[in-house]
PDB file of C-alpha atoms and ligand atoms in Angstrom:
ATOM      1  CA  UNK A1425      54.793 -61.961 -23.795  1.00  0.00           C
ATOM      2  CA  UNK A1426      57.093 -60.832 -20.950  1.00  0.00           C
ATOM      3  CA  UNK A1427      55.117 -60.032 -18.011  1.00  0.00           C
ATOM      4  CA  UNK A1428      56.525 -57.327 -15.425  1.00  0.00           C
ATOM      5  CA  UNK A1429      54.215 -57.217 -12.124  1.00  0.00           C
ATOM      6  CA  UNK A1430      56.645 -54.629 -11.052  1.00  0.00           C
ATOM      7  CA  UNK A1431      55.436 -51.986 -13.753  1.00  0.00           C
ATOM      8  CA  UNK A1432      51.820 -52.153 -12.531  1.00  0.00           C
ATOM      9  CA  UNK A1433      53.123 -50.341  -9.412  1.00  0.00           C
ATOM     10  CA  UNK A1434      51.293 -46.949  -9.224  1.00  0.00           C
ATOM     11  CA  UNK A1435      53.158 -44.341 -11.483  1.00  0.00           C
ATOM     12  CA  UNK A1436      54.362 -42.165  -9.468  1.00  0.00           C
ATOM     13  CA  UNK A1437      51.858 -39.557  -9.463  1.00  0.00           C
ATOM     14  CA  UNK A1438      51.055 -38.562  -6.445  1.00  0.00           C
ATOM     15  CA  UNK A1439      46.746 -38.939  -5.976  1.00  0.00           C
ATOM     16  CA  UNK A1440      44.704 -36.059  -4.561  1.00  0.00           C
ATOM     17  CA  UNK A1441      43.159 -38.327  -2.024  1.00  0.00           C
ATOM     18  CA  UNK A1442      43.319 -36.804   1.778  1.00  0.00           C
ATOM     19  CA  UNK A1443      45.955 -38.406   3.868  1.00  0.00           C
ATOM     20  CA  UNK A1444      43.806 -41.090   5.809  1.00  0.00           C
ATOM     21  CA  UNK A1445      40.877 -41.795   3.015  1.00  0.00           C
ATOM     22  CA  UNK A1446      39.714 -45.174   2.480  1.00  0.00           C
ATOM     23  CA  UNK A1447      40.401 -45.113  -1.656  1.00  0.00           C
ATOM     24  CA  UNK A1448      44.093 -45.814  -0.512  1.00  0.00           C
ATOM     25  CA  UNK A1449      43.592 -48.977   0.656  1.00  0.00           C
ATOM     26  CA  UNK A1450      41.273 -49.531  -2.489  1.00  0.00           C
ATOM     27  CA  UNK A1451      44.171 -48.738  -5.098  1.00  0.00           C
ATOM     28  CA  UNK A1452      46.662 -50.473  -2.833  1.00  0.00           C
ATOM     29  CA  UNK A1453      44.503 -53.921  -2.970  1.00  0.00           C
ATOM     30  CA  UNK A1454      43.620 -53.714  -6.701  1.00  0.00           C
ATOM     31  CA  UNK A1455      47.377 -53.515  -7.278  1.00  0.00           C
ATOM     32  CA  UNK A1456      47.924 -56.570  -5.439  1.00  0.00           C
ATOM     33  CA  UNK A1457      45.241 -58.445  -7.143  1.00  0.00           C
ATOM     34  CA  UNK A1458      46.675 -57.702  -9.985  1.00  0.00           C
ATOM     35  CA  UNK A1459      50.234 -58.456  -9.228  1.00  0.00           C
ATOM     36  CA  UNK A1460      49.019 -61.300  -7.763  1.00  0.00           C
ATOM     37  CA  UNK A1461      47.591 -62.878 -10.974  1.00  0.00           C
ATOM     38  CA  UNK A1462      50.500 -61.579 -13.325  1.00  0.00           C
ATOM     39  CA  UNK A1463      48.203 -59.465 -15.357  1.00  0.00           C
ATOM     40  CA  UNK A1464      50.975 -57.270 -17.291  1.00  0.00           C
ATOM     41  CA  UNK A1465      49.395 -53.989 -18.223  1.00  0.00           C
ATOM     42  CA  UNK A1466      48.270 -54.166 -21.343  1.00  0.00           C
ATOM     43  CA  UNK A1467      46.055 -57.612 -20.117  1.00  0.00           C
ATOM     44  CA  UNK A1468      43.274 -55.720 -18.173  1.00  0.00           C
ATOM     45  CA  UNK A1469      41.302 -52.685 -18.493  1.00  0.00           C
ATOM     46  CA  UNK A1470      39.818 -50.465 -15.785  1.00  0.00           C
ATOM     47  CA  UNK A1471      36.895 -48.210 -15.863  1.00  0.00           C
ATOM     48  CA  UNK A1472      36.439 -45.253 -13.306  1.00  0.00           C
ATOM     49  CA  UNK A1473      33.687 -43.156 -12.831  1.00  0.00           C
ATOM     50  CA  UNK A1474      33.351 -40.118 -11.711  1.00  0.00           C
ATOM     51  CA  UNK A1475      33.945 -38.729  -7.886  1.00  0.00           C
ATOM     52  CA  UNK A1476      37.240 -39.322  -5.584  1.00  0.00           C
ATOM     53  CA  UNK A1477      37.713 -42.775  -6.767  1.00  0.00           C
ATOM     54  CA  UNK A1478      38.110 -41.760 -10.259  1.00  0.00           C
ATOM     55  CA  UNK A1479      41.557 -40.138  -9.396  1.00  0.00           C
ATOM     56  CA  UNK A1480      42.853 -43.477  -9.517  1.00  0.00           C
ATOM     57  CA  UNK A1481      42.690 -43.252 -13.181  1.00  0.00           C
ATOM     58  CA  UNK A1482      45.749 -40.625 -13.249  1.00  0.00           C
ATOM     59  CA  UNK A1483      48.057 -43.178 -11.155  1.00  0.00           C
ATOM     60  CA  UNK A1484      47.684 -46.686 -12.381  1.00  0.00           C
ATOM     61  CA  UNK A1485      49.447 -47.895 -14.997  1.00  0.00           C
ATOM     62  CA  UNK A1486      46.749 -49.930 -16.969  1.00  0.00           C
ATOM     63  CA  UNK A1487      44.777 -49.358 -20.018  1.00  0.00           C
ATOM     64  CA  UNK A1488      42.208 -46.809 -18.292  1.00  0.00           C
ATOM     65  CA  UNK A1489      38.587 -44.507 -19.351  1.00  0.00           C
ATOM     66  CA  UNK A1490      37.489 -42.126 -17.122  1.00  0.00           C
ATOM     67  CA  UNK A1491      33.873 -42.212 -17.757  1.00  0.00           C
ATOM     68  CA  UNK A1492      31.100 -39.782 -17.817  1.00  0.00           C
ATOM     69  CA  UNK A1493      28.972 -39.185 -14.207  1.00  0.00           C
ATOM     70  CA  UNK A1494      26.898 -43.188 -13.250  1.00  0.00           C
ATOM     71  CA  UNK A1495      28.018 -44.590 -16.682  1.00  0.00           C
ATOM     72  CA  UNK A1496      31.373 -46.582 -15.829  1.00  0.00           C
ATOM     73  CA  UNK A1497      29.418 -49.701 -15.806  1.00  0.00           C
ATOM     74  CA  UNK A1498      27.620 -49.046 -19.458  1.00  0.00           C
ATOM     75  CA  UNK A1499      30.733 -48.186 -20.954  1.00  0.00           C
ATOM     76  CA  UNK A1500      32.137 -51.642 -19.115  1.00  0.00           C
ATOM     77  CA  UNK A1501      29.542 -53.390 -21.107  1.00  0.00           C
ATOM     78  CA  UNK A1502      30.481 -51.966 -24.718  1.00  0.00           C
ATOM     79  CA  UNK A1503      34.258 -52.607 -24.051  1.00  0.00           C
ATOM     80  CA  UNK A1504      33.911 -56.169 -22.361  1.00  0.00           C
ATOM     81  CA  UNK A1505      31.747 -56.883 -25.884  1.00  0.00           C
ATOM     82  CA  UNK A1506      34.194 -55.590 -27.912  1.00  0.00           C
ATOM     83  CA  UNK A1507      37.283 -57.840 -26.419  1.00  0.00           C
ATOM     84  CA  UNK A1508      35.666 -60.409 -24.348  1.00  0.00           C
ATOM     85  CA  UNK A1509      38.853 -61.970 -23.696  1.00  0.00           C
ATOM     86  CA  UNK A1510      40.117 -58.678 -20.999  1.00  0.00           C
ATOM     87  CA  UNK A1511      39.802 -58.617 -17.946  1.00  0.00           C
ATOM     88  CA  UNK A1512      37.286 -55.445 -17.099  1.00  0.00           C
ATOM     89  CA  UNK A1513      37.410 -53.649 -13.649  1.00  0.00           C
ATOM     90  CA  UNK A1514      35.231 -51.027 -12.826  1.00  0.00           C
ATOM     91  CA  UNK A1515      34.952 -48.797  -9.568  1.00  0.00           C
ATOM     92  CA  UNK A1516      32.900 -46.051  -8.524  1.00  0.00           C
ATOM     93  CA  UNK A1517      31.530 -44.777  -5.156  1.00  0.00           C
ATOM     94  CA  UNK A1518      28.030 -45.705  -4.020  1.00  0.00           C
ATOM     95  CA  UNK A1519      27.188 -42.084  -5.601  1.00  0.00           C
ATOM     96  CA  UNK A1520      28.007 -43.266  -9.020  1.00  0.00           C
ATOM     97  CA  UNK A1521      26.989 -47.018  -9.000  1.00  0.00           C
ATOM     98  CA  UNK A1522      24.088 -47.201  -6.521  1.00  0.00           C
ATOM     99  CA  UNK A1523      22.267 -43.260  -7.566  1.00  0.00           C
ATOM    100  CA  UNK A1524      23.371 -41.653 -11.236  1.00  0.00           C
ATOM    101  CA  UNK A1525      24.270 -45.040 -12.596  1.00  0.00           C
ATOM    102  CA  UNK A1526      21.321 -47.230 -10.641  1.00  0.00           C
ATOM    103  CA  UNK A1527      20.131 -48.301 -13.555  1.00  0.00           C
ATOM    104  CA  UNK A1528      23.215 -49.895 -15.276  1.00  0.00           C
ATOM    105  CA  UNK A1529      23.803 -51.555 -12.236  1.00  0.00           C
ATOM    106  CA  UNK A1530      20.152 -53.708 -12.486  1.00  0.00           C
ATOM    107  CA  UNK A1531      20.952 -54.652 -15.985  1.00  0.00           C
ATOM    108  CA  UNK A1532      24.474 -55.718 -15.168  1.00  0.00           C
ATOM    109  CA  UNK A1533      23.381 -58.112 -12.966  1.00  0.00           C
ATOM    110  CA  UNK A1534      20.252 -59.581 -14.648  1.00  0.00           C
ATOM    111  CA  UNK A1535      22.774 -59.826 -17.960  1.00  0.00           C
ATOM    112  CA  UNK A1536      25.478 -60.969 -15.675  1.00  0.00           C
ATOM    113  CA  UNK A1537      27.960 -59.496 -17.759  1.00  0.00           C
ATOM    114  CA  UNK A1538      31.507 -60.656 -17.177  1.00  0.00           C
ATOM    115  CA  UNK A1539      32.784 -57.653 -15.303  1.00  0.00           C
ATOM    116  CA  UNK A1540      33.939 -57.286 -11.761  1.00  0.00           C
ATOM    117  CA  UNK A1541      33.077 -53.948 -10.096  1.00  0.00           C
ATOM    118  CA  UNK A1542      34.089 -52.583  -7.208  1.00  0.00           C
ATOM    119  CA  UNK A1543      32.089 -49.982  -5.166  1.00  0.00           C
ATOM    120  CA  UNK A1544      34.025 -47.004  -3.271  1.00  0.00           C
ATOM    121  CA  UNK A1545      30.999 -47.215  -0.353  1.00  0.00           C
ATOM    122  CA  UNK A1546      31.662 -43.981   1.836  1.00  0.00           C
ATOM    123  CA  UNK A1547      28.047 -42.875   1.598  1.00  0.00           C
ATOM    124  CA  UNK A1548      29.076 -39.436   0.894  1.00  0.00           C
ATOM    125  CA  UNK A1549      29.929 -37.347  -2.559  1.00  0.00           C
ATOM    126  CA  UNK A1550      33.319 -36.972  -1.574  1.00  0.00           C
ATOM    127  CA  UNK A1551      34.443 -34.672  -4.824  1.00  0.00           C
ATOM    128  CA  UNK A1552      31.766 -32.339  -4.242  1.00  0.00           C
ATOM    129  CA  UNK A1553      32.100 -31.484  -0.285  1.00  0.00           C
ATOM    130  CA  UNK A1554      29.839 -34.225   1.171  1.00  0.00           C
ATOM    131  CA  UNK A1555      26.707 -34.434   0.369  1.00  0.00           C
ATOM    132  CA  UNK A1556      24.600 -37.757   1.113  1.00  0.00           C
ATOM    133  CA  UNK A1557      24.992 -40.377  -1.467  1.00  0.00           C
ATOM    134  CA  UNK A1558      22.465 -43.681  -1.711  1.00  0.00           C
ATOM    135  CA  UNK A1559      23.651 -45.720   1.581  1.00  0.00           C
ATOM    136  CA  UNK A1560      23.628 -42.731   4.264  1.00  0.00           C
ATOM    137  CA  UNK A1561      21.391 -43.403   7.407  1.00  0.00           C
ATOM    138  CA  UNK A1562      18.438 -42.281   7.531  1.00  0.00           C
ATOM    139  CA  UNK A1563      18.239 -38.851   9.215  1.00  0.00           C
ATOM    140  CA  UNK A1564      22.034 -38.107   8.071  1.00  0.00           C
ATOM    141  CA  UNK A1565      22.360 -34.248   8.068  1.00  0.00           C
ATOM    142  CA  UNK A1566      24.274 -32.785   5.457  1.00  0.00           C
ATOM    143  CA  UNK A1567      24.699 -29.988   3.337  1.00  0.00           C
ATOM    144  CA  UNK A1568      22.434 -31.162   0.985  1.00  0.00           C
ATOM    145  CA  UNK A1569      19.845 -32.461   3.525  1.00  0.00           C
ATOM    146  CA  UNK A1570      20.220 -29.890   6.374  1.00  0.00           C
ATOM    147  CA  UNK A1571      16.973 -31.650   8.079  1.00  0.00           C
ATOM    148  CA  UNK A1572      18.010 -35.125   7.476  1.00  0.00           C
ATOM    149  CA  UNK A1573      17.805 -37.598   4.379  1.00  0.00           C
ATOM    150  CA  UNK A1574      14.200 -38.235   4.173  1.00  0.00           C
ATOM    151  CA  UNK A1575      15.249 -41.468   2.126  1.00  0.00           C
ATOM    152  CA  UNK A1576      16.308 -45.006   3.081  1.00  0.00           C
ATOM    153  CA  UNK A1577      19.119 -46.033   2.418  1.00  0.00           C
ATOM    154  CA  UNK A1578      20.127 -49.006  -0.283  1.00  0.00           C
ATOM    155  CA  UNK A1579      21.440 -52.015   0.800  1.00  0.00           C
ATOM    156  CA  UNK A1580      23.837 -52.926  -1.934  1.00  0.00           C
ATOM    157  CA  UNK A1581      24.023 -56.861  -0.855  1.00  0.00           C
ATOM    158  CA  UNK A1582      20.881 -57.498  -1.130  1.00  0.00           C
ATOM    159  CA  UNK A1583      20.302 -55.276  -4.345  1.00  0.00           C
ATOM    160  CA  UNK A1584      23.223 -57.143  -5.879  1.00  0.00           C
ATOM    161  CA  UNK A1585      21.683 -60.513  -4.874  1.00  0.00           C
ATOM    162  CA  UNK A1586      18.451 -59.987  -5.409  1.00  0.00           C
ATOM    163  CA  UNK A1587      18.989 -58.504  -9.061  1.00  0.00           C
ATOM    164  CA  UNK A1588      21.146 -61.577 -10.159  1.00  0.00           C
ATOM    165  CA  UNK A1589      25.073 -61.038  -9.830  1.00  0.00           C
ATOM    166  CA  UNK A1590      26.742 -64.430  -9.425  1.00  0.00           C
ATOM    167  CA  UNK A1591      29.323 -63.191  -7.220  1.00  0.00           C
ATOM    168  CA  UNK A1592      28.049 -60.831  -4.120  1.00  0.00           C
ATOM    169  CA  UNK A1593      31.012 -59.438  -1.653  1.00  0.00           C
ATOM    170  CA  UNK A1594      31.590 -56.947   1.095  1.00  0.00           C
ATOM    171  CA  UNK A1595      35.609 -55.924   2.268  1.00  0.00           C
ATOM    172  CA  UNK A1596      36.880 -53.328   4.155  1.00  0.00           C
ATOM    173  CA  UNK A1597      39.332 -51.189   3.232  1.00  0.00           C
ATOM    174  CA  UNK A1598      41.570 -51.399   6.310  1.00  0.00           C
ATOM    175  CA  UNK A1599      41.562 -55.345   5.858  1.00  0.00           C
ATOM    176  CA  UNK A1600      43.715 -55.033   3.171  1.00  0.00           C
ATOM    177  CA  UNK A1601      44.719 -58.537   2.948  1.00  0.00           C
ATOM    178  CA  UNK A1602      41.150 -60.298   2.502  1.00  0.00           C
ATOM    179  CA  UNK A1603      40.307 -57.276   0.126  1.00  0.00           C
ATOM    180  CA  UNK A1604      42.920 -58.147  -1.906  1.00  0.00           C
ATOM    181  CA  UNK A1605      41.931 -61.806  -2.211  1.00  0.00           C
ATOM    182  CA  UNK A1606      37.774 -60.496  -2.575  1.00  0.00           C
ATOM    183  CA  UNK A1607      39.450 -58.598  -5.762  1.00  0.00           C
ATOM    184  CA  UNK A1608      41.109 -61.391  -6.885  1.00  0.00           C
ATOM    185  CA  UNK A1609      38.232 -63.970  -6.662  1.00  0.00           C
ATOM    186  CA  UNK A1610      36.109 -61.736  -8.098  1.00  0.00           C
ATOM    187  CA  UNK A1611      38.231 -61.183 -11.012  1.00  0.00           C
ATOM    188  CA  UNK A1612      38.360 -65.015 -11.494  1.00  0.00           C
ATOM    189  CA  UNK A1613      34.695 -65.467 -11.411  1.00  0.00           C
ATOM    190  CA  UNK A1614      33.235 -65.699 -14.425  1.00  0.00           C
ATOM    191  CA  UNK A1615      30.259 -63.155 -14.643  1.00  0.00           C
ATOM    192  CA  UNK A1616      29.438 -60.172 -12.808  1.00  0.00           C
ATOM    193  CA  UNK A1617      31.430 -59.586  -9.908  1.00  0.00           C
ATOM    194  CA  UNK A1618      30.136 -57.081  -7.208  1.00  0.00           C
ATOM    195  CA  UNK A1619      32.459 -56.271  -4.043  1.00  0.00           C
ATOM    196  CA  UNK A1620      31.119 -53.587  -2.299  1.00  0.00           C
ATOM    197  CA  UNK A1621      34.252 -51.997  -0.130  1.00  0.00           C
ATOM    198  CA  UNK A1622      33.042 -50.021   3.060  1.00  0.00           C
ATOM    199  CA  UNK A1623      35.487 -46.784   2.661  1.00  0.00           C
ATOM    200  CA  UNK A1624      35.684 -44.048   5.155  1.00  0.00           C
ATOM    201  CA  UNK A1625      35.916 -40.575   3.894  1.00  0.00           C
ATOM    202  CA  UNK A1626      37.716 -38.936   6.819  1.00  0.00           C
ATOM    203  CA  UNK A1627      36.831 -35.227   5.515  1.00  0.00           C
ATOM    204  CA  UNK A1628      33.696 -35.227   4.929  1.00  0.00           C
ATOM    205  CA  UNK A1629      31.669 -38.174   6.719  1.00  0.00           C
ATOM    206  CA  UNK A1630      32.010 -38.483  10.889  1.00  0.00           C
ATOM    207  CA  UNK A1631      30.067 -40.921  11.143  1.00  0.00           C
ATOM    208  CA  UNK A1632      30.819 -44.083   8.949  1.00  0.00           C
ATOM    209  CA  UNK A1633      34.861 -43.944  10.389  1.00  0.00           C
ATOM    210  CA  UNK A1634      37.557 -46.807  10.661  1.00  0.00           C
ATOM    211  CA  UNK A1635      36.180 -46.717  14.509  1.00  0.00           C
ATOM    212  CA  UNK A1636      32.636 -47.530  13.551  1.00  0.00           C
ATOM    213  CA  UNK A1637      33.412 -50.185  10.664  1.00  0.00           C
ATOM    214  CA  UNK A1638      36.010 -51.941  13.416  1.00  0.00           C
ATOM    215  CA  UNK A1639      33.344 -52.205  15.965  1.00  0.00           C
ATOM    216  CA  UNK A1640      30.437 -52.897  13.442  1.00  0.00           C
ATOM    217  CA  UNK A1641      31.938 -55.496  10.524  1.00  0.00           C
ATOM    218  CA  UNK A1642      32.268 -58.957  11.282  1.00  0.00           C
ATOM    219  CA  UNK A1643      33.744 -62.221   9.871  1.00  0.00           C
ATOM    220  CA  UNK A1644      31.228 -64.504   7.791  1.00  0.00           C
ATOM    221  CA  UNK A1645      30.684 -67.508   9.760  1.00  0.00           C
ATOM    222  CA  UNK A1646      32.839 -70.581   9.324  1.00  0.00           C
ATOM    223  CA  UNK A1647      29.525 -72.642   8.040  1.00  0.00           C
ATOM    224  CA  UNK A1648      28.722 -69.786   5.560  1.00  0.00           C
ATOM    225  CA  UNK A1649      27.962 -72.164   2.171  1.00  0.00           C
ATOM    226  CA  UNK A1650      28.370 -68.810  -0.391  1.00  0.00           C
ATOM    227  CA  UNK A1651      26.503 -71.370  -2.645  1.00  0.00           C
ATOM    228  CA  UNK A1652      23.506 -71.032  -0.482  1.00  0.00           C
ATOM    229  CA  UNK A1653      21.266 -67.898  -1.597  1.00  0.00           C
ATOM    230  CA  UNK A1654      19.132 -68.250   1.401  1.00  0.00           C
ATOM    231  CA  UNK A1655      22.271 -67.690   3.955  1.00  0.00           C
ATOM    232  CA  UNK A1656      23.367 -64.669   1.625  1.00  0.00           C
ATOM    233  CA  UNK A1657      20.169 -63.000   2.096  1.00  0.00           C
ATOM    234  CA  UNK A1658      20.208 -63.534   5.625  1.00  0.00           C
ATOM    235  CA  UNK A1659      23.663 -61.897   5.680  1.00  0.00           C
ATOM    236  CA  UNK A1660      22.960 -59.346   3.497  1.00  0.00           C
ATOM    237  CA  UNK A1661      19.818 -58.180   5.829  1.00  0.00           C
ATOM    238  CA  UNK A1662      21.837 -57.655   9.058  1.00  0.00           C
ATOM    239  CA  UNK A1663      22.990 -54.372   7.276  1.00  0.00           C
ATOM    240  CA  UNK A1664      19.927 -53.118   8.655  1.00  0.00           C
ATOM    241  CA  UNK A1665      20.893 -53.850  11.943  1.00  0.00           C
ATOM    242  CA  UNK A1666      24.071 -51.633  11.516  1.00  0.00           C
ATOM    243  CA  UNK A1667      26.365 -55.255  11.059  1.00  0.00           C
ATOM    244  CA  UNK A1668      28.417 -55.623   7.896  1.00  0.00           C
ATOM    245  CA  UNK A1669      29.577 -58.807   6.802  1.00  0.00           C
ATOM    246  CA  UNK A1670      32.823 -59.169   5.557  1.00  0.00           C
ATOM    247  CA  UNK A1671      33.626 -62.052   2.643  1.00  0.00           C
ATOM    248  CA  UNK A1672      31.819 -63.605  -0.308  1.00  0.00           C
ATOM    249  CA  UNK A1673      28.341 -63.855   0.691  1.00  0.00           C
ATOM    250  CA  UNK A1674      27.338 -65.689  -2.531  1.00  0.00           C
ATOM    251  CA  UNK A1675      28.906 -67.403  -5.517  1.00  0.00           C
ATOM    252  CA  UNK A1676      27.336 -69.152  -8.124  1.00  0.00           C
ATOM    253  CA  UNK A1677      27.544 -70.073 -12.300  1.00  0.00           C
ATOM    254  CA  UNK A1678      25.168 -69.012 -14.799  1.00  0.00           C
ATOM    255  CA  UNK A1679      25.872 -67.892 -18.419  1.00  0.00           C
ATOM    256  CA  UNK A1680      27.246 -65.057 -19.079  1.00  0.00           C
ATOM    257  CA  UNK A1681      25.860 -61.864 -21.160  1.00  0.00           C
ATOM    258  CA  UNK A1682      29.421 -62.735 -23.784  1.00  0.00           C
ATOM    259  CA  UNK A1683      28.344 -66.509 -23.593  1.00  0.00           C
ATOM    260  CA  UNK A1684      24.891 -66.100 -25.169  1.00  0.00           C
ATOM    261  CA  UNK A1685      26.484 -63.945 -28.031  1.00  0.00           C
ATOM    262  CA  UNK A1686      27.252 -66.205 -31.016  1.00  0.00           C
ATOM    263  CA  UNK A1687      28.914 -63.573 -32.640  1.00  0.00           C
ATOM    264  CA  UNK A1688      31.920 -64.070 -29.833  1.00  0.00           C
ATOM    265  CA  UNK A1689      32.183 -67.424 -30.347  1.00  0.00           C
ATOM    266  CA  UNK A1690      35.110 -67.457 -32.391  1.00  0.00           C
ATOM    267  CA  UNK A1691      37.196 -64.813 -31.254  1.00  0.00           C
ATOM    268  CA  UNK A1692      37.030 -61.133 -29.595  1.00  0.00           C
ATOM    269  CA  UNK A1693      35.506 -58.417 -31.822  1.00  0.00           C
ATOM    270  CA  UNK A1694      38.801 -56.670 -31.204  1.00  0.00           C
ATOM    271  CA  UNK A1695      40.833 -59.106 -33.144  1.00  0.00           C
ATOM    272  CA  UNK A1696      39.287 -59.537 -36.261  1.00  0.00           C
ATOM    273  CA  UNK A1697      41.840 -57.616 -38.624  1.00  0.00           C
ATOM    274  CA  UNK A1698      39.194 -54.894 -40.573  1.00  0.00           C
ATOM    275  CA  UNK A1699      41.524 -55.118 -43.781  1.00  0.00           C
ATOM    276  CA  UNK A1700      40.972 -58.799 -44.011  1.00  0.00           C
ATOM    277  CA  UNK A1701      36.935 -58.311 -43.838  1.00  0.00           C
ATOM    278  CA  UNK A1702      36.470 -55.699 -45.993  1.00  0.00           C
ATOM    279  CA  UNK A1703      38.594 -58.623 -48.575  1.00  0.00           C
ATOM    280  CA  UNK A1704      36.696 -61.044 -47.961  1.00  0.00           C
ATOM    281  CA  UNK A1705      33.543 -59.192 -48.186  1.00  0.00           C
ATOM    282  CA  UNK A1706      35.160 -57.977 -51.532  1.00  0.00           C
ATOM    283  CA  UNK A1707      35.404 -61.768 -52.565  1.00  0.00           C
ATOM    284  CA  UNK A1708      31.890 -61.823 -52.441  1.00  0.00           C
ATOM    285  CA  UNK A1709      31.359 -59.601 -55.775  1.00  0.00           C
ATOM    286  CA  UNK A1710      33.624 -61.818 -58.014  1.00  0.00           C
TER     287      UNK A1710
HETATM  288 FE1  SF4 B3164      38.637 -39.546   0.421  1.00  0.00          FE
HETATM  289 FE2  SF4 B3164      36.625 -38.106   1.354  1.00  0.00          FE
HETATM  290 FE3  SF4 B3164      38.970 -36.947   0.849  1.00  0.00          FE
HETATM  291 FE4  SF4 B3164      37.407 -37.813  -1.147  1.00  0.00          FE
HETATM  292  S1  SF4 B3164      36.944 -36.159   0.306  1.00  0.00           S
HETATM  293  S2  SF4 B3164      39.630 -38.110  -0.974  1.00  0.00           S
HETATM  294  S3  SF4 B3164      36.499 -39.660  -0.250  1.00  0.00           S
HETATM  295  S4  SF4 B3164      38.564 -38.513   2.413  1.00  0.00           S
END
């Protein structure tokens, strides 16, 4: 097959995002992921959710499903399953992965299915005029909570660690460089893949800007061993302390949800021709 990085350039469309958001650096490092692997178009599959993110859907030129509100992850599942052999991406804001779809997340990563997802973190609902979503502060005012969340908020890093993904990771949008290579090595682990991408909305959060994530993100260390869990929960925990850590906290190899499957053994669900089945099932009457 002839492979032409140049066609996974975005279409042409032009997105709805506000000049400034943090999704553009998003699209523009999944694109060079991509490109960067020569994945042709018709070799991967993306799944959006819903919320700002999920414009990308109308502008990249991949096989694409915009899913239903919190369930771009299930629907991840059921397609990965049905042609293990595809590369799956899925992204979402915090919103959608972390709150409506909180619970596919935990069984993603205890089945560490072979997906790699990455989370639009803005700590807003962008889509619907900013109300708080699952990782605003404490005490964030908003239209929704006039008074102040009452809630904590989640720490993905350590939810993703603690609930078994094999590969845990934190970029920032306007690094677009190492975000690109956080895509790419999670798309070349095997297993589930979380890189959660701090992303300022400039509309409709003031608080979480480009300003606050330059002064407050830092490099891993040098010594980081992302094979240790015990230095990726340390990492993970100075979140709390309003630091964000930026590389692959933690990397390591289990089996995979697809692995333990016998029935995908052989080939990919997708490529076994019906016509020949329904034959040989046929054969069985003679
Ligand atoms: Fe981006 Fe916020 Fe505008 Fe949505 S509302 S496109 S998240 S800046």
């Amino acid at each position: 097959m002839d492979i032409n990085p140049s066609s996974l350039d975005f279409t042409g469309y032009t997105p709805t995002w506000c000049a400034g958001c943090g999704n553009w650096g998003i699209g523009k490092g999944i694109e060079l992921a991509l490109k960067k692997q020569q994945l042709s178009p018709d070799r991967v599959i993306m799944l959006f959710d819903i919320g700002c993110s999920g414009n990308m859907n109308d502008f990249i030129n991949a096989y694409a499903m915009h899913t239903l509100h919190g369930r771009a992850l299930a629907t991840a599942v059921g397609v990965k399953i049905a042609n293990h052999k595809l590369p799956v991406l899925v992204t979402g804001g915090d919103g959608a992965l972390y709150g409506e779809g909180g619970n596919h997340f935990l069984h993603a990563c205890r089945g560490n299915h072979d997906l790699t997802v990455i989370v639009h973190d803005n700590s807003v609902y962008g889509l619907t005029t900013g109300q708080v979503s699952p990782t605003a502060s404490k005490g964030k005012k908003s239209r929704s909570t006039p008074s102040g969340i009452i809630e904590q908020p989640v720490n993905p890093l350590l939810l993703a660690l603690t609930q078994g993904a094999t590969f845990v990771a934190q970029g920032f949008t306007a690094q677009l460089p190492q975000l690109a290579e956080l895509i790419t090595a999670g798309m070349q682990h095997k297993g589930l893949s979380i890189i959660n991408v701090l992303q300022p909305c400039v509309t409709f959060n003031k608080e979480n800007t480009y300003a606050y994530y330059i002064k407050n993100t830092y490099k891993l260390p040098e010594d980081h061993d992302k094979s240790n869990f015990s230095q990726a929960l340390e990492q993970a925990q100075s979140v709390f302390k309003e630091r964000f850590p930026l590389g692959i906290l933690y990397e390591t190899t289990r089996p995979t949800y697809q692995d333990e499957l016998p029935q995908l053994a052989s080939e990919a669900l997708a490529e076994r021709g019906r016509f020949e089945k329904s034959v040989s099932l046929l054969d069985n009457f003679k």
